[in-house]
C-alpha cells in the first residue's frame, strides 16, 4: 500500500469517528485527508483535479444536509417558517454559547421559542415542531455519517494502488 492510501485511510477513520462529535469538523477533516493524499500522490490536474472536485461537491452536500436537517424536521412536523429559521439560528447560537451540547440543544430550543414567541402557537403545537427538529437533527446526523462512508469509499478507491 502506498503512503497516500494510508494517509487518506487514517485521516478518513479519524473523521468518520468524529462524525458524532459536534464541535469537530469531521467533514472538513475528511476533505483535508483527501487533498493531502492527492498532494502526496504527485497531484495531477486531470485525475486528481476531477477527484477533488467530486470530493468537494460531496463534502459540501454533507455539510448542507447536516445543517438543514433540523430545519427540515421542524417544517415536516408542522412547524412554521419561523420555526425553521429558529432551528437554524438555535444551532448557531447554541454551538457558539455551549459547545458541544449547544449544537444538540440549540435547534430544538430555537424552533420552540420561534413557535411560542413569534408565531404565538400553543405550547403543544410548539412542542410538535420541536420534536420535528430533534427528528431532523438525528436524521441529518445519519445522512452525514452515510455521506462520510461514501466519501471514504470514493477516496479509498481513488488511492488504492494500481
PDB file of N, CA and C in Angstrom, residues 4-101:
ATOM      1  N   UNK A   4       0.052   7.705   0.202  1.00  0.00           N
ATOM      2  CA  UNK A   4      -1.217   8.451   0.087  1.00  0.00           C
ATOM      3  C   UNK A   4      -2.433   7.631   0.527  1.00  0.00           C
ATOM      4  N   UNK A   5      -2.431   6.343   0.204  1.00  0.00           N
ATOM      5  CA  UNK A   5      -3.533   5.477   0.613  1.00  0.00           C
ATOM      6  C   UNK A   5      -3.638   5.441   2.131  1.00  0.00           C
ATOM      7  N   UNK A   6      -2.510   5.217   2.813  1.00  0.00           N
ATOM      8  CA  UNK A   6      -2.516   5.122   4.270  1.00  0.00           C
ATOM      9  C   UNK A   6      -2.883   6.455   4.920  1.00  0.00           C
ATOM     10  N   UNK A   7      -2.372   7.546   4.364  1.00  0.00           N
ATOM     11  CA  UNK A   7      -2.710   8.868   4.910  1.00  0.00           C
ATOM     12  C   UNK A   7      -4.217   9.096   4.816  1.00  0.00           C
ATOM     13  N   UNK A   8      -4.777   8.822   3.631  1.00  0.00           N
ATOM     14  CA  UNK A   8      -6.219   9.015   3.483  1.00  0.00           C
ATOM     15  C   UNK A   8      -6.994   8.102   4.426  1.00  0.00           C
ATOM     16  N   UNK A   9      -6.615   6.836   4.490  1.00  0.00           N
ATOM     17  CA  UNK A   9      -7.327   5.877   5.335  1.00  0.00           C
ATOM     18  C   UNK A   9      -7.346   6.330   6.792  1.00  0.00           C
ATOM     19  N   UNK A  10      -6.194   6.731   7.310  1.00  0.00           N
ATOM     20  CA  UNK A  10      -6.098   7.131   8.721  1.00  0.00           C
ATOM     21  C   UNK A  10      -6.910   8.401   8.981  1.00  0.00           C
ATOM     22  N   UNK A  11      -6.751   9.402   8.105  1.00  0.00           N
ATOM     23  CA  UNK A  11      -7.483  10.656   8.308  1.00  0.00           C
ATOM     24  C   UNK A  11      -8.989  10.435   8.142  1.00  0.00           C
ATOM     25  N   UNK A  12      -9.379   9.599   7.185  1.00  0.00           N
ATOM     26  CA  UNK A  12     -10.802   9.304   6.999  1.00  0.00           C
ATOM     27  C   UNK A  12     -11.377   8.622   8.239  1.00  0.00           C
ATOM     28  N   UNK A  13     -10.644   7.665   8.813  1.00  0.00           N
ATOM     29  CA  UNK A  13     -11.132   6.982  10.015  1.00  0.00           C
ATOM     30  C   UNK A  13     -11.275   7.953  11.187  1.00  0.00           C
ATOM     31  N   UNK A  14     -10.326   8.889  11.309  1.00  0.00           N
ATOM     32  CA  UNK A  14     -10.434   9.914  12.357  1.00  0.00           C
ATOM     33  C   UNK A  14     -11.681  10.775  12.114  1.00  0.00           C
ATOM     34  N   UNK A  15     -11.880  11.195  10.872  1.00  0.00           N
ATOM     35  CA  UNK A  15     -13.059  11.995  10.535  1.00  0.00           C
ATOM     36  C   UNK A  15     -14.350  11.231  10.743  1.00  0.00           C
ATOM     37  N   UNK A  16     -14.354   9.968  10.337  1.00  0.00           N
ATOM     38  CA  UNK A  16     -15.546   9.134  10.497  1.00  0.00           C
ATOM     39  C   UNK A  16     -15.891   8.975  11.975  1.00  0.00           C
ATOM     40  N   UNK A  17     -14.877   8.742  12.796  1.00  0.00           N
ATOM     41  CA  UNK A  17     -15.102   8.621  14.233  1.00  0.00           C
ATOM     42  C   UNK A  17     -15.557   9.924  14.870  1.00  0.00           C
ATOM     43  N   UNK A  18     -15.218  11.039  14.247  1.00  0.00           N
ATOM     44  CA  UNK A  18     -15.585  12.360  14.777  1.00  0.00           C
ATOM     45  C   UNK A  18     -16.953  12.836  14.307  1.00  0.00           C
ATOM     46  N   UNK A  19     -17.604  12.059  13.473  1.00  0.00           N
ATOM     47  CA  UNK A  19     -18.891  12.464  12.907  1.00  0.00           C
ATOM     48  C   UNK A  19     -19.899  12.829  13.992  1.00  0.00           C
ATOM     49  N   UNK A  20     -19.884  12.122  15.097  1.00  0.00           N
ATOM     50  CA  UNK A  20     -20.891  12.319  16.143  1.00  0.00           C
ATOM     51  C   UNK A  20     -20.430  13.274  17.242  1.00  0.00           C
ATOM     52  N   UNK A  21     -19.274  13.919  17.048  1.00  0.00           N
ATOM     53  CA  UNK A  21     -18.789  14.921  17.991  1.00  0.00           C
ATOM     54  C   UNK A  21     -19.082  16.296  17.395  1.00  0.00           C
ATOM     55  N   UNK A  22     -20.018  17.035  17.961  1.00  0.00           N
ATOM     56  CA  UNK A  22     -20.498  18.263  17.328  1.00  0.00           C
ATOM     57  C   UNK A  22     -19.452  19.343  17.082  1.00  0.00           C
ATOM     58  N   UNK A  23     -18.453  19.474  17.930  1.00  0.00           N
ATOM     59  CA  UNK A  23     -17.506  20.574  17.752  1.00  0.00           C
ATOM     60  C   UNK A  23     -16.373  20.235  16.791  1.00  0.00           C
ATOM     61  N   UNK A  24     -16.285  18.995  16.364  1.00  0.00           N
ATOM     62  CA  UNK A  24     -15.212  18.583  15.465  1.00  0.00           C
ATOM     63  C   UNK A  24     -15.732  18.637  14.022  1.00  0.00           C
ATOM     64  N   UNK A  25     -15.041  19.378  13.147  1.00  0.00           N
ATOM     65  CA  UNK A  25     -15.484  19.469  11.751  1.00  0.00           C
ATOM     66  C   UNK A  25     -15.085  18.223  10.959  1.00  0.00           C
ATOM     67  N   UNK A  26     -15.775  17.123  11.211  1.00  0.00           N
ATOM     68  CA  UNK A  26     -15.402  15.824  10.640  1.00  0.00           C
ATOM     69  C   UNK A  26     -15.373  15.842   9.118  1.00  0.00           C
ATOM     70  N   UNK A  27     -16.334  16.497   8.503  1.00  0.00           N
ATOM     71  CA  UNK A  27     -16.404  16.526   7.040  1.00  0.00           C
ATOM     72  C   UNK A  27     -15.184  17.234   6.462  1.00  0.00           C
ATOM     73  N   UNK A  28     -14.777  18.330   7.085  1.00  0.00           N
ATOM     74  CA  UNK A  28     -13.596  19.051   6.607  1.00  0.00           C
ATOM     75  C   UNK A  28     -12.318  18.263   6.865  1.00  0.00           C
ATOM     76  N   UNK A  29     -12.271  17.512   7.949  1.00  0.00           N
ATOM     77  CA  UNK A  29     -11.111  16.657   8.223  1.00  0.00           C
ATOM     78  C   UNK A  29     -10.964  15.628   7.114  1.00  0.00           C
ATOM     79  N   UNK A  30     -12.070  15.022   6.715  1.00  0.00           N
ATOM     80  CA  UNK A  30     -12.028  14.009   5.652  1.00  0.00           C
ATOM     81  C   UNK A  30     -11.578  14.645   4.338  1.00  0.00           C
ATOM     82  N   UNK A  31     -12.095  15.833   4.030  1.00  0.00           N
ATOM     83  CA  UNK A  31     -11.667  16.512   2.802  1.00  0.00           C
ATOM     84  C   UNK A  31     -10.178  16.844   2.857  1.00  0.00           C
ATOM     85  N   UNK A  32      -9.706  17.314   4.004  1.00  0.00           N
ATOM     86  CA  UNK A  32      -8.280  17.629   4.149  1.00  0.00           C
ATOM     87  C   UNK A  32      -7.425  16.383   3.936  1.00  0.00           C
ATOM     88  N   UNK A  33      -7.903  15.238   4.401  1.00  0.00           N
ATOM     89  CA  UNK A  33      -7.182  13.986   4.174  1.00  0.00           C
ATOM     90  C   UNK A  33      -7.093  13.640   2.704  1.00  0.00           C
ATOM     91  N   UNK A  34      -8.176  13.867   1.967  1.00  0.00           N
ATOM     92  CA  UNK A  34      -8.174  13.592   0.523  1.00  0.00           C
ATOM     93  C   UNK A  34      -7.223  14.535  -0.205  1.00  0.00           C
ATOM     94  N   UNK A  35      -7.254  15.817   0.149  1.00  0.00           N
ATOM     95  CA  UNK A  35      -6.376  16.791  -0.502  1.00  0.00           C
ATOM     96  C   UNK A  35      -4.910  16.496  -0.194  1.00  0.00           C
ATOM     97  N   UNK A  36      -4.609  16.154   1.052  1.00  0.00           N
ATOM     98  CA  UNK A  36      -3.236  15.823   1.434  1.00  0.00           C
ATOM     99  C   UNK A  36      -2.753  14.582   0.702  1.00  0.00           C
ATOM    100  N   UNK A  37      -3.585  13.566   0.647  1.00  0.00           N
ATOM    101  CA  UNK A  37      -3.211  12.334  -0.052  1.00  0.00           C
ATOM    102  C   UNK A  37      -2.988  12.599  -1.539  1.00  0.00           C
ATOM    103  N   UNK A  38      -3.816  13.464  -2.139  1.00  0.00           N
ATOM    104  CA  UNK A  38      -3.638  13.797  -3.560  1.00  0.00           C
ATOM    105  C   UNK A  38      -2.307  14.505  -3.784  1.00  0.00           C
ATOM    106  N   UNK A  39      -1.930  15.391  -2.872  1.00  0.00           N
ATOM    107  CA  UNK A  39      -0.635  16.068  -2.989  1.00  0.00           C
ATOM    108  C   UNK A  39       0.517  15.087  -2.819  1.00  0.00           C
ATOM    109  N   UNK A  40       0.398  14.182  -1.863  1.00  0.00           N
ATOM    110  CA  UNK A  40       1.441  13.173  -1.649  1.00  0.00           C
ATOM    111  C   UNK A  40       1.561  12.221  -2.834  1.00  0.00           C
ATOM    112  N   UNK A  41       0.481  12.082  -3.571  1.00  0.00           N
ATOM    113  CA  UNK A  41       0.445  11.172  -4.714  1.00  0.00           C
ATOM    114  C   UNK A  41       0.988  11.833  -5.983  1.00  0.00           C
ATOM    115  N   UNK A  42       1.504  13.066  -5.862  1.00  0.00           N
ATOM    116  CA  UNK A  42       2.014  13.772  -7.031  1.00  0.00           C
ATOM    117  C   UNK A  42       0.878  14.355  -7.840  1.00  0.00           C
ATOM    118  N   UNK A  43       0.136  15.237  -7.247  1.00  0.00           N
ATOM    119  CA  UNK A  43      -1.094  15.814  -7.805  1.00  0.00           C
ATOM    120  C   UNK A  43      -1.004  16.027  -9.314  1.00  0.00           C
ATOM    121  N   UNK A  44      -1.979  15.458 -10.025  1.00  0.00           N
ATOM    122  CA  UNK A  44      -2.100  15.646 -11.473  1.00  0.00           C
ATOM    123  C   UNK A  44      -3.472  16.249 -11.738  1.00  0.00           C
ATOM    124  N   UNK A  45      -3.513  17.347 -12.481  1.00  0.00           N
ATOM    125  CA  UNK A  45      -4.757  18.080 -12.689  1.00  0.00           C
ATOM    126  C   UNK A  45      -5.875  17.219 -13.241  1.00  0.00           C
ATOM    127  N   UNK A  46      -5.573  16.344 -14.155  1.00  0.00           N
ATOM    128  CA  UNK A  46      -6.620  15.536 -14.777  1.00  0.00           C
ATOM    129  C   UNK A  46      -7.330  14.639 -13.790  1.00  0.00           C
ATOM    130  N   UNK A  47      -6.639  13.619 -13.331  1.00  0.00           N
ATOM    131  CA  UNK A  47      -7.257  12.616 -12.454  1.00  0.00           C
ATOM    132  C   UNK A  47      -7.542  13.167 -11.061  1.00  0.00           C
ATOM    133  N   UNK A  48      -6.548  13.799 -10.449  1.00  0.00           N
ATOM    134  CA  UNK A  48      -6.721  14.277  -9.077  1.00  0.00           C
ATOM    135  C   UNK A  48      -7.617  15.512  -9.009  1.00  0.00           C
ATOM    136  N   UNK A  49      -7.564  16.357 -10.031  1.00  0.00           N
ATOM    137  CA  UNK A  49      -8.427  17.542 -10.052  1.00  0.00           C
ATOM    138  C   UNK A  49      -9.897  17.160 -10.094  1.00  0.00           C
ATOM    139  N   UNK A  50     -10.239  16.217 -10.962  1.00  0.00           N
ATOM    140  CA  UNK A  50     -11.623  15.745 -11.049  1.00  0.00           C
ATOM    141  C   UNK A  50     -12.037  15.048  -9.750  1.00  0.00           C
ATOM    142  N   UNK A  51     -11.139  14.216  -9.221  1.00  0.00           N
ATOM    143  CA  UNK A  51     -11.413  13.526  -7.956  1.00  0.00           C
ATOM    144  C   UNK A  51     -11.721  14.532  -6.850  1.00  0.00           C
ATOM    145  N   UNK A  52     -10.863  15.559  -6.708  1.00  0.00           N
ATOM    146  CA  UNK A  52     -11.067  16.536  -5.639  1.00  0.00           C
ATOM    147  C   UNK A  52     -12.312  17.391  -5.874  1.00  0.00           C
ATOM    148  N   UNK A  53     -12.647  17.655  -7.122  1.00  0.00           N
ATOM    149  CA  UNK A  53     -13.865  18.410  -7.407  1.00  0.00           C
ATOM    150  C   UNK A  53     -15.101  17.620  -6.971  1.00  0.00           C
ATOM    151  N   UNK A  54     -15.165  16.351  -7.338  1.00  0.00           N
ATOM    152  CA  UNK A  54     -16.288  15.497  -6.923  1.00  0.00           C
ATOM    153  C   UNK A  54     -16.292  15.356  -5.401  1.00  0.00           C
ATOM    154  N   UNK A  55     -15.109  15.178  -4.816  1.00  0.00           N
ATOM    155  CA  UNK A  55     -14.983  15.044  -3.365  1.00  0.00           C
ATOM    156  C   UNK A  55     -15.478  16.319  -2.675  1.00  0.00           C
ATOM    157  N   UNK A  56     -15.127  17.476  -3.238  1.00  0.00           N
ATOM    158  CA  UNK A  56     -15.568  18.751  -2.677  1.00  0.00           C
ATOM    159  C   UNK A  56     -17.088  18.890  -2.751  1.00  0.00           C
ATOM    160  N   UNK A  57     -17.680  18.497  -3.866  1.00  0.00           N
ATOM    161  CA  UNK A  57     -19.139  18.564  -4.001  1.00  0.00           C
ATOM    162  C   UNK A  57     -19.835  17.669  -2.976  1.00  0.00           C
ATOM    163  N   UNK A  58     -19.305  16.464  -2.766  1.00  0.00           N
ATOM    164  CA  UNK A  58     -19.879  15.571  -1.754  1.00  0.00           C
ATOM    165  C   UNK A  58     -19.672  16.129  -0.346  1.00  0.00           C
ATOM    166  N   UNK A  59     -18.536  16.792  -0.126  1.00  0.00           N
ATOM    167  CA  UNK A  59     -18.254  17.418   1.166  1.00  0.00           C
ATOM    168  C   UNK A  59     -19.266  18.526   1.451  1.00  0.00           C
ATOM    169  N   UNK A  60     -19.504  19.377   0.465  1.00  0.00           N
ATOM    170  CA  UNK A  60     -20.479  20.466   0.628  1.00  0.00           C
ATOM    171  C   UNK A  60     -21.875  19.887   0.862  1.00  0.00           C
ATOM    172  N   UNK A  61     -22.222  18.842   0.123  1.00  0.00           N
ATOM    173  CA  UNK A  61     -23.523  18.193   0.306  1.00  0.00           C
ATOM    174  C   UNK A  61     -23.680  17.690   1.742  1.00  0.00           C
ATOM    175  N   UNK A  62     -22.640  17.050   2.279  1.00  0.00           N
ATOM    176  CA  UNK A  62     -22.694  16.545   3.656  1.00  0.00           C
ATOM    177  C   UNK A  62     -22.903  17.685   4.647  1.00  0.00           C
ATOM    178  N   UNK A  63     -22.239  18.805   4.418  1.00  0.00           N
ATOM    179  CA  UNK A  63     -22.369  19.936   5.330  1.00  0.00           C
ATOM    180  C   UNK A  63     -23.755  20.583   5.234  1.00  0.00           C
ATOM    181  N   UNK A  64     -24.280  20.697   4.025  1.00  0.00           N
ATOM    182  CA  UNK A  64     -25.609  21.293   3.841  1.00  0.00           C
ATOM    183  C   UNK A  64     -26.679  20.409   4.473  1.00  0.00           C
ATOM    184  N   UNK A  65     -26.599  19.108   4.213  1.00  0.00           N
ATOM    185  CA  UNK A  65     -27.577  18.170   4.782  1.00  0.00           C
ATOM    186  C   UNK A  65     -27.551  18.246   6.303  1.00  0.00           C
ATOM    187  N   UNK A  66     -26.362  18.262   6.864  1.00  0.00           N
ATOM    188  CA  UNK A  66     -26.226  18.305   8.316  1.00  0.00           C
ATOM    189  C   UNK A  66     -26.853  19.571   8.896  1.00  0.00           C
ATOM    190  N   UNK A  67     -26.628  20.699   8.250  1.00  0.00           N
ATOM    191  CA  UNK A  67     -27.126  21.965   8.785  1.00  0.00           C
ATOM    192  C   UNK A  67     -28.602  22.218   8.496  1.00  0.00           C
ATOM    193  N   UNK A  68     -29.119  21.665   7.426  1.00  0.00           N
ATOM    194  CA  UNK A  68     -30.508  21.934   7.051  1.00  0.00           C
ATOM    195  C   UNK A  68     -31.496  20.923   7.629  1.00  0.00           C
ATOM    196  N   UNK A  69     -31.010  19.812   8.140  1.00  0.00           N
ATOM    197  CA  UNK A  69     -31.904  18.735   8.573  1.00  0.00           C
ATOM    198  C   UNK A  69     -32.821  19.140   9.726  1.00  0.00           C
ATOM    199  N   UNK A  70     -32.313  19.896  10.681  1.00  0.00           N
ATOM    200  CA  UNK A  70     -33.152  20.319  11.810  1.00  0.00           C
ATOM    201  C   UNK A  70     -34.291  21.201  11.337  1.00  0.00           C
ATOM    202  N   UNK A  71     -33.968  22.111  10.441  1.00  0.00           N
ATOM    203  CA  UNK A  71     -34.999  22.996   9.904  1.00  0.00           C
ATOM    204  C   UNK A  71     -36.034  22.189   9.122  1.00  0.00           C
ATOM    205  N   UNK A  72     -35.576  21.223   8.343  1.00  0.00           N
ATOM    206  CA  UNK A  72     -36.490  20.360   7.592  1.00  0.00           C
ATOM    207  C   UNK A  72     -37.415  19.605   8.546  1.00  0.00           C
ATOM    208  N   UNK A  73     -36.841  19.064   9.628  1.00  0.00           N
ATOM    209  CA  UNK A  73     -37.640  18.317  10.597  1.00  0.00           C
ATOM    210  C   UNK A  73     -38.717  19.178  11.235  1.00  0.00           C
ATOM    211  N   UNK A  74     -38.361  20.407  11.584  1.00  0.00           N
ATOM    212  CA  UNK A  74     -39.342  21.316  12.180  1.00  0.00           C
ATOM    213  C   UNK A  74     -40.490  21.552  11.204  1.00  0.00           C
ATOM    214  N   UNK A  75     -40.159  21.767   9.957  1.00  0.00           N
ATOM    215  CA  UNK A  75     -41.183  22.037   8.934  1.00  0.00           C
ATOM    216  C   UNK A  75     -42.044  20.798   8.679  1.00  0.00           C
ATOM    217  N   UNK A  76     -41.400  19.633   8.650  1.00  0.00           N
ATOM    218  CA  UNK A  76     -42.089  18.371   8.374  1.00  0.00           C
ATOM    219  C   UNK A  76     -43.143  18.069   9.449  1.00  0.00           C
ATOM    220  N   UNK A  77     -42.861  18.443  10.679  1.00  0.00           N
ATOM    221  CA  UNK A  77     -43.781  18.164  11.786  1.00  0.00           C
ATOM    222  C   UNK A  77     -44.708  19.345  12.070  1.00  0.00           C
ATOM    223  N   UNK A  78     -44.964  20.149  11.057  1.00  0.00           N
ATOM    224  CA  UNK A  78     -45.947  21.210  11.186  1.00  0.00           C
ATOM    225  C   UNK A  78     -45.414  22.534  11.675  1.00  0.00           C
ATOM    226  N   UNK A  79     -44.126  22.664  11.757  1.00  0.00           N
ATOM    227  CA  UNK A  79     -43.552  23.928  12.201  1.00  0.00           C
ATOM    228  C   UNK A  79     -43.679  25.001  11.133  1.00  0.00           C
ATOM    229  N   UNK A  80     -43.665  26.223  11.569  1.00  0.00           N
ATOM    230  CA  UNK A  80     -43.776  27.359  10.660  1.00  0.00           C
ATOM    231  C   UNK A  80     -42.416  27.676  10.036  1.00  0.00           C
ATOM    232  N   UNK A  81     -42.425  28.615   9.115  1.00  0.00           N
ATOM    233  CA  UNK A  81     -41.171  29.086   8.528  1.00  0.00           C
ATOM    234  C   UNK A  81     -40.287  29.693   9.629  1.00  0.00           C
ATOM    235  N   UNK A  82     -40.910  30.363  10.578  1.00  0.00           N
ATOM    236  CA  UNK A  82     -40.159  30.948  11.688  1.00  0.00           C
ATOM    237  C   UNK A  82     -39.488  29.860  12.528  1.00  0.00           C
ATOM    238  N   UNK A  83     -40.165  28.716  12.700  1.00  0.00           N
ATOM    239  CA  UNK A  83     -39.568  27.606  13.451  1.00  0.00           C
ATOM    240  C   UNK A  83     -38.356  27.058  12.711  1.00  0.00           C
ATOM    241  N   UNK A  84     -38.458  27.007  11.382  1.00  0.00           N
ATOM    242  CA  UNK A  84     -37.329  26.559  10.576  1.00  0.00           C
ATOM    243  C   UNK A  84     -36.117  27.463  10.808  1.00  0.00           C
ATOM    244  N   UNK A  85     -36.346  28.759  10.706  1.00  0.00           N
ATOM    245  CA  UNK A  85     -35.256  29.708  10.923  1.00  0.00           C
ATOM    246  C   UNK A  85     -34.799  29.705  12.386  1.00  0.00           C
ATOM    247  N   UNK A  86     -35.735  29.490  13.292  1.00  0.00           N
ATOM    248  CA  UNK A  86     -35.371  29.395  14.705  1.00  0.00           C
ATOM    249  C   UNK A  86     -34.467  28.208  14.975  1.00  0.00           C
ATOM    250  N   UNK A  87     -34.731  27.083  14.299  1.00  0.00           N
ATOM    251  CA  UNK A  87     -33.879  25.897  14.452  1.00  0.00           C
ATOM    252  C   UNK A  87     -32.476  26.173  13.930  1.00  0.00           C
ATOM    253  N   UNK A  88     -32.384  26.835  12.780  1.00  0.00           N
ATOM    254  CA  UNK A  88     -31.064  27.178  12.235  1.00  0.00           C
ATOM    255  C   UNK A  88     -30.325  28.142  13.159  1.00  0.00           C
ATOM    256  N   UNK A  89     -31.021  29.185  13.601  1.00  0.00           N
ATOM    257  CA  UNK A  89     -30.397  30.167  14.491  1.00  0.00           C
ATOM    258  C   UNK A  89     -30.028  29.535  15.828  1.00  0.00           C
ATOM    259  N   UNK A  90     -30.896  28.667  16.333  1.00  0.00           N
ATOM    260  CA  UNK A  90     -30.610  27.988  17.598  1.00  0.00           C
ATOM    261  C   UNK A  90     -29.375  27.111  17.510  1.00  0.00           C
ATOM    262  N   UNK A  91     -29.179  26.467  16.375  1.00  0.00           N
ATOM    263  CA  UNK A  91     -27.982  25.647  16.185  1.00  0.00           C
ATOM    264  C   UNK A  91     -26.718  26.481  16.200  1.00  0.00           C
ATOM    265  N   UNK A  92     -26.776  27.637  15.553  1.00  0.00           N
ATOM    266  CA  UNK A  92     -25.604  28.515  15.510  1.00  0.00           C
ATOM    267  C   UNK A  92     -25.328  29.106  16.886  1.00  0.00           C
ATOM    268  N   UNK A  93     -26.355  29.674  17.507  1.00  0.00           N
ATOM    269  CA  UNK A  93     -26.185  30.296  18.824  1.00  0.00           C
ATOM    270  C   UNK A  93     -25.794  29.248  19.866  1.00  0.00           C
ATOM    271  N   UNK A  94     -26.472  28.108  19.844  1.00  0.00           N
ATOM    272  CA  UNK A  94     -26.144  27.043  20.793  1.00  0.00           C
ATOM    273  C   UNK A  94     -24.721  26.550  20.632  1.00  0.00           C
ATOM    274  N   UNK A  95     -24.281  26.422  19.386  1.00  0.00           N
ATOM    275  CA  UNK A  95     -22.913  25.978  19.125  1.00  0.00           C
ATOM    276  C   UNK A  95     -21.877  26.969  19.610  1.00  0.00           C
ATOM    277  N   UNK A  96     -22.211  28.253  19.536  1.00  0.00           N
ATOM    278  CA  UNK A  96     -21.269  29.276  19.989  1.00  0.00           C
ATOM    279  C   UNK A  96     -21.260  29.426  21.504  1.00  0.00           C
ATOM    280  N   UNK A  97     -22.423  29.308  22.125  1.00  0.00           N
ATOM    281  CA  UNK A  97     -22.517  29.545  23.565  1.00  0.00           C
ATOM    282  C   UNK A  97     -22.198  28.325  24.421  1.00  0.00           C
ATOM    283  N   UNK A  98     -22.594  27.146  23.968  1.00  0.00           N
ATOM    284  CA  UNK A  98     -22.434  25.942  24.787  1.00  0.00           C
ATOM    285  C   UNK A  98     -21.866  24.761  23.996  1.00  0.00           C
ATOM    286  N   UNK A  99     -20.732  24.929  23.350  1.00  0.00           N
ATOM    287  CA  UNK A  99     -20.226  23.772  22.603  1.00  0.00           C
ATOM    288  C   UNK A  99     -19.823  22.667  23.573  1.00  0.00           C
ATOM    289  N   UNK A 100     -20.000  21.429  23.259  1.00  0.00           N
ATOM    290  CA  UNK A 100     -20.699  20.847  22.119  1.00  0.00           C
ATOM    291  C   UNK A 100     -22.188  20.636  22.382  1.00  0.00           C
ATOM    292  N   UNK A 101     -22.608  20.736  23.625  1.00  0.00           N
ATOM    293  CA  UNK A 101     -24.000  20.460  23.984  1.00  0.00           C
ATOM    294  C   UNK A 101     -24.990  21.389  23.280  1.00  0.00           C
TER     295      UNK A 101
END
